[in-house]
XYZ file of C-alpha atoms in Angstrom:
494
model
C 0.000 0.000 0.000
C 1.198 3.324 -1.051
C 1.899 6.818 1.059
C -1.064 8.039 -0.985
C -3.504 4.931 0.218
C -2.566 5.521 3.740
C -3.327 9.293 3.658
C -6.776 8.444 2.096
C -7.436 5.971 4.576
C -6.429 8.548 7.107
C -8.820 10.554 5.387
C -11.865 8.166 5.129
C -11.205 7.398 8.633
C -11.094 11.771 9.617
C -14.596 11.780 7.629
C -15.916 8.759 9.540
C -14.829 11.064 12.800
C -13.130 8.215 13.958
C -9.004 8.547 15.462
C -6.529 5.414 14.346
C -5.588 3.471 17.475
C -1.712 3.977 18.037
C 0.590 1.815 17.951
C -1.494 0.720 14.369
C -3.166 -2.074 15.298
C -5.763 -4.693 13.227
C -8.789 -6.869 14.190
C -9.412 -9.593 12.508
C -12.665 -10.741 13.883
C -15.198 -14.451 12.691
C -17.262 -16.946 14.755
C -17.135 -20.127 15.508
C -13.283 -20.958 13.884
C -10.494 -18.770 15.981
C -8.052 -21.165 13.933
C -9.359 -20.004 10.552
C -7.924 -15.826 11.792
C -4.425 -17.485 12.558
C -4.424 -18.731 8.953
C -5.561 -15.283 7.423
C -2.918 -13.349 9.840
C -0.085 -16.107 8.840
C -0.648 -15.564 5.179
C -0.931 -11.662 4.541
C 0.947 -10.650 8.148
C 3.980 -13.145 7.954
C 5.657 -12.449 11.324
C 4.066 -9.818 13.304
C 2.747 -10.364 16.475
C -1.164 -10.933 17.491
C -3.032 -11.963 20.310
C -6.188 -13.766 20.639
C -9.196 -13.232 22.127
C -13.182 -13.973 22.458
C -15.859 -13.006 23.866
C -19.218 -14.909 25.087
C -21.781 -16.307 22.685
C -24.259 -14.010 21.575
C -27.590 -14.816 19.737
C -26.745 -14.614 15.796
C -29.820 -15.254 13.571
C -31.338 -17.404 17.105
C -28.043 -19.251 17.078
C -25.805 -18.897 19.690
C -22.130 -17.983 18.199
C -19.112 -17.301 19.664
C -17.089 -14.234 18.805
C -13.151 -14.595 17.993
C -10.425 -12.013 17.822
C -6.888 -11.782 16.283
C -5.215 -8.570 17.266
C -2.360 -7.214 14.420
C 0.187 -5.233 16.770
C 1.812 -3.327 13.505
C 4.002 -1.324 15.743
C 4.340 2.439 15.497
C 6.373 2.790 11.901
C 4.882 3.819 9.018
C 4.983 0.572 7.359
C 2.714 -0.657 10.364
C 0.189 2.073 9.494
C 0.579 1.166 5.790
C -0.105 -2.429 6.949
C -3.398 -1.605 8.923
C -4.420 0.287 6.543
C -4.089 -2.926 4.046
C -7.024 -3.866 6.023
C -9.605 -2.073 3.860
C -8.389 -3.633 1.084
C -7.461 -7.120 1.766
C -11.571 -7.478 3.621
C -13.496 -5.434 1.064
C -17.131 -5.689 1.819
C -16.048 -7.561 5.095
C -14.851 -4.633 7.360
C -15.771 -3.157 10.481
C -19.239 -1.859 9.425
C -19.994 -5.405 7.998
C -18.863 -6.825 11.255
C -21.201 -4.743 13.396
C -24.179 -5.513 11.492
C -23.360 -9.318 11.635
C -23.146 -8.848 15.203
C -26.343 -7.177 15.144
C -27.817 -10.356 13.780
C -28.651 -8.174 10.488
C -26.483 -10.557 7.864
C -27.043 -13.917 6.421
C -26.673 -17.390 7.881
C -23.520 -17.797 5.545
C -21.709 -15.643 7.148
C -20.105 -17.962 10.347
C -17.533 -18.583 8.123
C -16.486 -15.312 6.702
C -13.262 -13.719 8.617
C -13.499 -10.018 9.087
C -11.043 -7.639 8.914
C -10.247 -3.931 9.660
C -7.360 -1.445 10.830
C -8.911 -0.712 14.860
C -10.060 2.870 15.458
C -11.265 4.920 18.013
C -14.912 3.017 18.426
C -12.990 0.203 19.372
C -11.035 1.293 21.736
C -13.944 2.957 23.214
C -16.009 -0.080 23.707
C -16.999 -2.603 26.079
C -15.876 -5.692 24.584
C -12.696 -7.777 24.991
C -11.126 -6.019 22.160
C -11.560 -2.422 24.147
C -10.366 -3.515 27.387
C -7.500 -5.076 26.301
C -6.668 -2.138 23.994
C -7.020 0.215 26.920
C -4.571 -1.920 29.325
C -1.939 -2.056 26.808
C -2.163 1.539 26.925
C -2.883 2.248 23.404
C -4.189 5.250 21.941
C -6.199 7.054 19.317
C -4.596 9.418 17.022
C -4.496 11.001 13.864
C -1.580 10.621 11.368
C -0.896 14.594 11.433
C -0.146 14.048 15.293
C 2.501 11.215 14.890
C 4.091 13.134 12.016
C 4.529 15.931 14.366
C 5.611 14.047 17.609
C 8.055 11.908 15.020
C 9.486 15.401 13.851
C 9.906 16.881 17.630
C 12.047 13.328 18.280
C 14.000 13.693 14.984
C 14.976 17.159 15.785
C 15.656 15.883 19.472
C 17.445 12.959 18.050
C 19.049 15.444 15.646
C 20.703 17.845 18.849
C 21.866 14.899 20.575
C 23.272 13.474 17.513
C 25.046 17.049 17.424
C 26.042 16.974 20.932
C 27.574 13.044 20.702
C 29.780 14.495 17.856
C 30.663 17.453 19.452
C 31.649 15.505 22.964
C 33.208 12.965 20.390
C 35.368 15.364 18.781
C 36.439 17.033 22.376
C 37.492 13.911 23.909
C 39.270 12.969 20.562
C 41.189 16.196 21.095
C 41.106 15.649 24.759
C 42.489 12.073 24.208
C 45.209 13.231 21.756
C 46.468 15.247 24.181
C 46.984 12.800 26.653
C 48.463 10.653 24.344
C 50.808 13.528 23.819
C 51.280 14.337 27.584
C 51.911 10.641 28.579
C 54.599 9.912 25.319
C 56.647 13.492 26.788
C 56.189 12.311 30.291
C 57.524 8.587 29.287
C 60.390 10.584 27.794
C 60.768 12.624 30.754
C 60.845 9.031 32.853
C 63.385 7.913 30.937
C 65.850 10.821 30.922
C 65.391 11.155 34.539
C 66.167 7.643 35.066
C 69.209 7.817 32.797
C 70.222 10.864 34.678
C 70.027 9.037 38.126
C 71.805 6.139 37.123
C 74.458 8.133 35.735
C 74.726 9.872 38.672
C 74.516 6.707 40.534
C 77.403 5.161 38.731
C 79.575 8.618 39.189
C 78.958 8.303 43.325
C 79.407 4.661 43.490
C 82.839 5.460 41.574
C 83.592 8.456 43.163
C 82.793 8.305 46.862
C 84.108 5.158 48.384
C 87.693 7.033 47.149
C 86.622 10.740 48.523
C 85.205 8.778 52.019
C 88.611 6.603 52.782
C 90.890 9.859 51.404
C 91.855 11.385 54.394
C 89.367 9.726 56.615
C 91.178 8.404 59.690
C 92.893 12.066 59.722
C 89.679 13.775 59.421
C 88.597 11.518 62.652
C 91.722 12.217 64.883
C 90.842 15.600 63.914
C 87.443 15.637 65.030
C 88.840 13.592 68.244
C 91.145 15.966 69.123
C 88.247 19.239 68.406
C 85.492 17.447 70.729
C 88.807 16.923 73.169
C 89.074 19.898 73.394
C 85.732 21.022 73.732
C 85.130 18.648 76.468
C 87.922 20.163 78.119
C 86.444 23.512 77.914
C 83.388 22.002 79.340
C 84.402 20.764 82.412
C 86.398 23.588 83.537
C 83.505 25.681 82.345
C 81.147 23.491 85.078
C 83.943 23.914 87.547
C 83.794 27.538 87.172
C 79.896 27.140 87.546
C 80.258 25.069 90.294
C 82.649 27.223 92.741
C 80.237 30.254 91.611
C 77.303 28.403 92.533
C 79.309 27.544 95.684
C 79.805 31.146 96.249
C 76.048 32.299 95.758
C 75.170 30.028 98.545
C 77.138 32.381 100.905
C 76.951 35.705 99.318
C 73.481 36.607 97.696
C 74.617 39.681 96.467
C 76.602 39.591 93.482
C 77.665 42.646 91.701
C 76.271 43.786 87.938
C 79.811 42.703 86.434
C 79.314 38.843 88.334
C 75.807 38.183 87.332
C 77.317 39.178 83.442
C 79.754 36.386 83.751
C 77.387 34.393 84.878
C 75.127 34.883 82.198
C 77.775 34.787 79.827
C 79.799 31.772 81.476
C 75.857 29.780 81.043
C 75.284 30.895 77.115
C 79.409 29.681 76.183
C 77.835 25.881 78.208
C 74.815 25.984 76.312
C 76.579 26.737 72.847
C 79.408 24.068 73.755
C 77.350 21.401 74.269
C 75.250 21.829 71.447
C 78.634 22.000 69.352
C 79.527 18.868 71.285
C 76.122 17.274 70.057
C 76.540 17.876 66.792
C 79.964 16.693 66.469
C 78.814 13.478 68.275
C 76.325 12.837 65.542
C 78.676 13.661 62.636
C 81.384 11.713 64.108
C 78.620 8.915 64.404
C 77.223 9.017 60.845
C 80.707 8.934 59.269
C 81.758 6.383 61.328
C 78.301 4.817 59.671
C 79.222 5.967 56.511
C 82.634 3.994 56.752
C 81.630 0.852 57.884
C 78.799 0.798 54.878
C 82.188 1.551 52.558
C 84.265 -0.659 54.320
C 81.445 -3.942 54.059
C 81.787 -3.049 50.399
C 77.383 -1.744 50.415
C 76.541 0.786 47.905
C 75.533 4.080 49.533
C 71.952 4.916 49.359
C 70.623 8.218 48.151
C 70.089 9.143 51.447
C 73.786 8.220 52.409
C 74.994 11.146 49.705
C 72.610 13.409 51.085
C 73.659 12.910 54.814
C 77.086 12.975 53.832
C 76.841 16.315 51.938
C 74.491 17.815 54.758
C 77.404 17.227 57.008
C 79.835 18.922 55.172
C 77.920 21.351 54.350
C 77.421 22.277 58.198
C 80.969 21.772 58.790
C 81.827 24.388 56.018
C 79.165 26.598 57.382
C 80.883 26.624 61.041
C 84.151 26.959 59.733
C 83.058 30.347 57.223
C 81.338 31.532 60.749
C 84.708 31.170 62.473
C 86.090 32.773 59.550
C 83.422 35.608 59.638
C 83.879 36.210 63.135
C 87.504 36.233 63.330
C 87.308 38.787 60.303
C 84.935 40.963 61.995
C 86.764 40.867 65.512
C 90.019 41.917 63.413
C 88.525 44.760 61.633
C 87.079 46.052 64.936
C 90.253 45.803 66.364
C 92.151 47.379 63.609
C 89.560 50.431 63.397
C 90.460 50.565 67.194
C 93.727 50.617 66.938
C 93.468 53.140 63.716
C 91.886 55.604 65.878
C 93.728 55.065 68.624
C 97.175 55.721 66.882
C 95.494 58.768 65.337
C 94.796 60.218 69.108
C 98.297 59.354 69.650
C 99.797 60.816 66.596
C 97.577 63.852 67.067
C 98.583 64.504 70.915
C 102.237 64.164 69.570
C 101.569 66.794 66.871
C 100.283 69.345 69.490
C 103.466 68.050 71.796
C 106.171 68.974 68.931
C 104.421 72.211 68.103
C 104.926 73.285 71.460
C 108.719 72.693 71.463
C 111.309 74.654 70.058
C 112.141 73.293 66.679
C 114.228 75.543 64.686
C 113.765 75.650 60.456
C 116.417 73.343 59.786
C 115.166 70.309 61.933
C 114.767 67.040 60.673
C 111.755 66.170 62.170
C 109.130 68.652 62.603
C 105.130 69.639 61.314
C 104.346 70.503 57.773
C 101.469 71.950 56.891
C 99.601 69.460 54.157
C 97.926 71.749 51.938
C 99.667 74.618 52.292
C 101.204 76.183 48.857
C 105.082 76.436 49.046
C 105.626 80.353 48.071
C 109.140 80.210 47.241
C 108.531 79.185 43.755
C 106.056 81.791 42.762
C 108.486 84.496 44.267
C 111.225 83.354 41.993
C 109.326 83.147 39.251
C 107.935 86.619 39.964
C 111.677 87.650 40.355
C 112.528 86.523 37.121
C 109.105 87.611 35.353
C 108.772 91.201 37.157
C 112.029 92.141 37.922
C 111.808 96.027 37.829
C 108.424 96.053 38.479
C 107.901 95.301 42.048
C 108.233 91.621 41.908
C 107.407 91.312 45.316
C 103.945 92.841 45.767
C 103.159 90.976 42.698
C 104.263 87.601 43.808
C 102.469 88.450 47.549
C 99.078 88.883 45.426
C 100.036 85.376 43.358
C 100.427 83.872 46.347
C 96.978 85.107 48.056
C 95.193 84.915 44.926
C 96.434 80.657 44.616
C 95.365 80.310 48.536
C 92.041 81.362 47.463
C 91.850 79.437 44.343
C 93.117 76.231 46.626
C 90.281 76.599 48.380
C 87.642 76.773 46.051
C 85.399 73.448 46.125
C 83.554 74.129 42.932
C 87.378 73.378 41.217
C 88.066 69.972 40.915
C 91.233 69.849 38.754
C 91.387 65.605 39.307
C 90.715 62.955 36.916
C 90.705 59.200 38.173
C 92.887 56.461 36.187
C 93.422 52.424 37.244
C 96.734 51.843 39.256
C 96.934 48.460 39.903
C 93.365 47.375 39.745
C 92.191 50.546 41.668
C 90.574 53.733 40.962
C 93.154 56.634 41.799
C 92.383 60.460 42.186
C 95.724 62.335 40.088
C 95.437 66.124 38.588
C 94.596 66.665 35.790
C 97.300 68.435 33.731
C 94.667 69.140 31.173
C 92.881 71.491 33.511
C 92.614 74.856 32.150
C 94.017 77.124 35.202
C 96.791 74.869 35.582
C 97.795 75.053 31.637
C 97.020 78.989 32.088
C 99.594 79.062 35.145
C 102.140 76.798 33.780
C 102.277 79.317 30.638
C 102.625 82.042 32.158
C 104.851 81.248 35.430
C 106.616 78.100 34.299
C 106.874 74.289 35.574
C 107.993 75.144 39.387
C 104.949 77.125 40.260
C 102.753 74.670 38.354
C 104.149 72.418 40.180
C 103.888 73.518 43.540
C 100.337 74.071 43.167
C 99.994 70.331 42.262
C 101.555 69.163 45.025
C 98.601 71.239 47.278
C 95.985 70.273 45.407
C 97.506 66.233 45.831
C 98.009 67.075 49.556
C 94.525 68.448 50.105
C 92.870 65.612 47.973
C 94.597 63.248 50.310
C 93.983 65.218 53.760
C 91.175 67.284 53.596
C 89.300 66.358 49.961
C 85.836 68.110 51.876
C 86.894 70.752 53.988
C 89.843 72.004 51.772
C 91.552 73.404 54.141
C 95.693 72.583 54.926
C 96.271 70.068 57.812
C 99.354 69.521 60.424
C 101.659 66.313 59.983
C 104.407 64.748 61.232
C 106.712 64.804 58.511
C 110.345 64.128 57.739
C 112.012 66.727 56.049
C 115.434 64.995 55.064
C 113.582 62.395 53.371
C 110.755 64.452 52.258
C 107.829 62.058 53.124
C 105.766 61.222 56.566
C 107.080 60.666 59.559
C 106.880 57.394 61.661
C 105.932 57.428 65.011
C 109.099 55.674 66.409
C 111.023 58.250 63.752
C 109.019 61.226 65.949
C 109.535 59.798 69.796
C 113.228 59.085 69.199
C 113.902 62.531 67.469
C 111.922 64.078 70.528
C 113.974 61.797 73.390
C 117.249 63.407 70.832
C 115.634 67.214 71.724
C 115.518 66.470 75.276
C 118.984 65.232 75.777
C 120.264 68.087 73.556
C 117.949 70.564 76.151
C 119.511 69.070 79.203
């Protein structure tokens, strides 16, 4: 049966006001012979399912006849609608209508052997025969073709987004997947570098420490003997100090400021000694560990190496605090010292000012800073020598003092000298080329040697400074230079 026969069956079956029965379903319906509808439904219906029923005899043409039912289940498809629908045409002139009037005792005698046949619609579903009630518990329903078109188009589009949504999630987790794929090949690469790696290194350590442990091993241990020796040494007379002050508190409960200090002091040192003493216990003990593991011929662990380098790398860490200490302690004391022999060497200064030291001394104060005037008044000599030389040389000389003194003038340059910056004038400088023009090397010169003198001496103040200096030699004096040249001036005096 075509698409066009069903929707004309539809249609009969709209004019009729009757609804098809969903899922499409067929009644083949006789008396007397239910075998007879097996046949029928065997033969055009190869295959799909029925069910049989009946129904009490009823009085057909004053005969007593009872009623038998095959029930087509055709499914929901379209081909099971096109199959009902065969109905019509496979029982023409014995359909429903014929059936009802048989029933009604209406037809002719003949007819208890003619099998019936028609595609069930809403009537019989309706009913109250055993056709309708077992339609109604199998929870069929009447509807028209237009509404299972439309509730099969709602599913398709339905079916339609989730098909969508399975490729989409299917193409995700394809990516998704790849990736991991990716991930896991670089990590297995990863794995296997690493594992390289460590068994290089493994081989390296196994090669390498059992010769670094035994080199100088027994020495390293009669050093660390002799060091916790000697710290146990400090210990106990440190506890025998404690002990005779404790012994002494007893007595006298009132110690001085100064006594509680050593106290306090005398308890830290005890504290810090025996920790030092229990760490050097347990690094004596885990190399001593570390040996006999070497020894038995046993391949240090990873654990081993990392003891091993903890430990030296606390023993390097006390010994650069020793270091540290010792360095700081010595720089105090030399900045001590420094100022202290500057006090001294000042106090001497003021001590050979006040003595009578003639100009031709040895030993005696110069004045760093101070611009040497004899060369500018020979060069004025020989520059103005019949026109008052010496005025003009007094107002070189005061106008140089100034200039000396001038901080915005900074006639230095800094070069290397042996790996360090060094502050030397600049011969460059404009004032200095002007002077050494006009007046000549000597009083270019001299001025250098202030400016080199005040650089050194005063670079902020710029102002000339007393020093002990020795004039034979032309340099600074030392101090044991200054005290003996002094004890000389006394005996001379006496």
């Amino acid at each position: 049966m075509s698409t066009n026969d069903v929707l004309m069956a539809d249609a009969e079956a709209h004019e009729a006001g009757e609804l098809l029965v969903w899922p499409w379903t067929g009644i083949l319906a006789m008396t007397d012979a239910a075998a007879t509808l097996a046949v029928h439904a065997h033969r055009l219906f190869s295959g799909v399912a029925t069910t049989a029923l009946q129904e009490e005899p009823k009085p057909i043409n004053h005969h007593h006849c009872q009623q038998h039912f095959l029930l087509l289940h055709f499914g929901k498809s379209w081909s099971g609608l096109r199959d009902a629908m065969s109905l019509a045409a496979h029982f023409a002139g014995a359909g429903r209508a014929e059936w009802r009037r048989h029933g009604d005792g209406d037809g002719e005698g003949t007819a208890g052997g003619v099998v019936f046949g028609w595609a069930a619609v809403e009537s019989d579903l309706l009913g109250g025969g055993a056709v309708a009630r077992f339609l109604r518990e199998s929870g069929a329903a009447a509807r028209s073709v237009e509404d299972v078109e439309k509730d099969e188009a709602i599913g398709a589009a339905k079916l339609a987004a989730v098909a969508g949504e399975y490729e989409r999630r299917e193409g995700f987790l394809a990516a998704k997947n790849e990736e991991m794929v990716k991930a896991v090949r670089r990590m297995a690469e990863e794995i296997s570098w690493l594992q390289d790696e460590l068994k290089e290194l493994k081989d390296v350590a196994d090669s390498c420490m059992p010769e670094i442990m035994n080199h100088g091993a027994d020495e390293e241990n009669e050093m660390l003997r002799a060091a916790l020796d000697e710290i146990k040494g400090e210990i106990e007379l440190c506890v025998e100090r404690i002990q005779e002050l404790k012994e002494c508190s007893r007595t006298d409960q009132h110690y001085s400021r100064v006594e509680k200090e050593e106290m306090e002091a005398i308890n830290a040192k005890v504290i810090q000694l025996e920790k030092q003493l229990e760490q050097k216990e347990a690094q004596e003990s885990a190399i001593c560990l570390l040996n006999t593991k070497l020894q038995a011929g046993e391949n240090l662990r990873m654990e081993d190496y990392q003891q091993l380098i903890t430990i030296s790398k606390e023993c390097l860490e006390k010994r650069c605090e020793r270091f540290q200490n010792a360095y700081v302690d010595l720089t105090r004391r030399d900045h001590l010292n420094r100022d202290e022999l500057q006090e001294t060497r000042q106090e001497v200064i003021k001590c050979v000012e006040s003595m009578m030291i003639g100009d031709c001394t040895v030993i005696g104060i110069k004045r760093m800073g101070q611009l040497d005037e004899k060369p500018l008044h020979y060069a004025c000599k020989r520059k103005y020598r019949d026109d008052n030389p010496e005025e003009k040389a007094a107002r070189l000389v005061s106008s140089w003092q100034e200039e000396l003194k001038n901080k915005s003038w900074n006639p230095f340059t800094t070069i290397l000298v042996d790996g360090e910056e060094k502050d030397v004038v600049n011969e460059e400088d404009p004032k200095l080329t002007q002077l050494r023009t006009e007046y000549g090397d000597s009083v270019c010169n001299a001025v250098k040697v202030a400016l080199r003198e005040l650089n050194e001496y005063s670079p902020q103040g710029r102002h000339a400074v007393n020093e002990l200096w020795n004039f034979r030699e032309g340099r600074k004096a030392t101090m044991a230079e200054v005290v003996k040249y002094i004890f000389g001036q006394l005996k001379t005096s006496r």
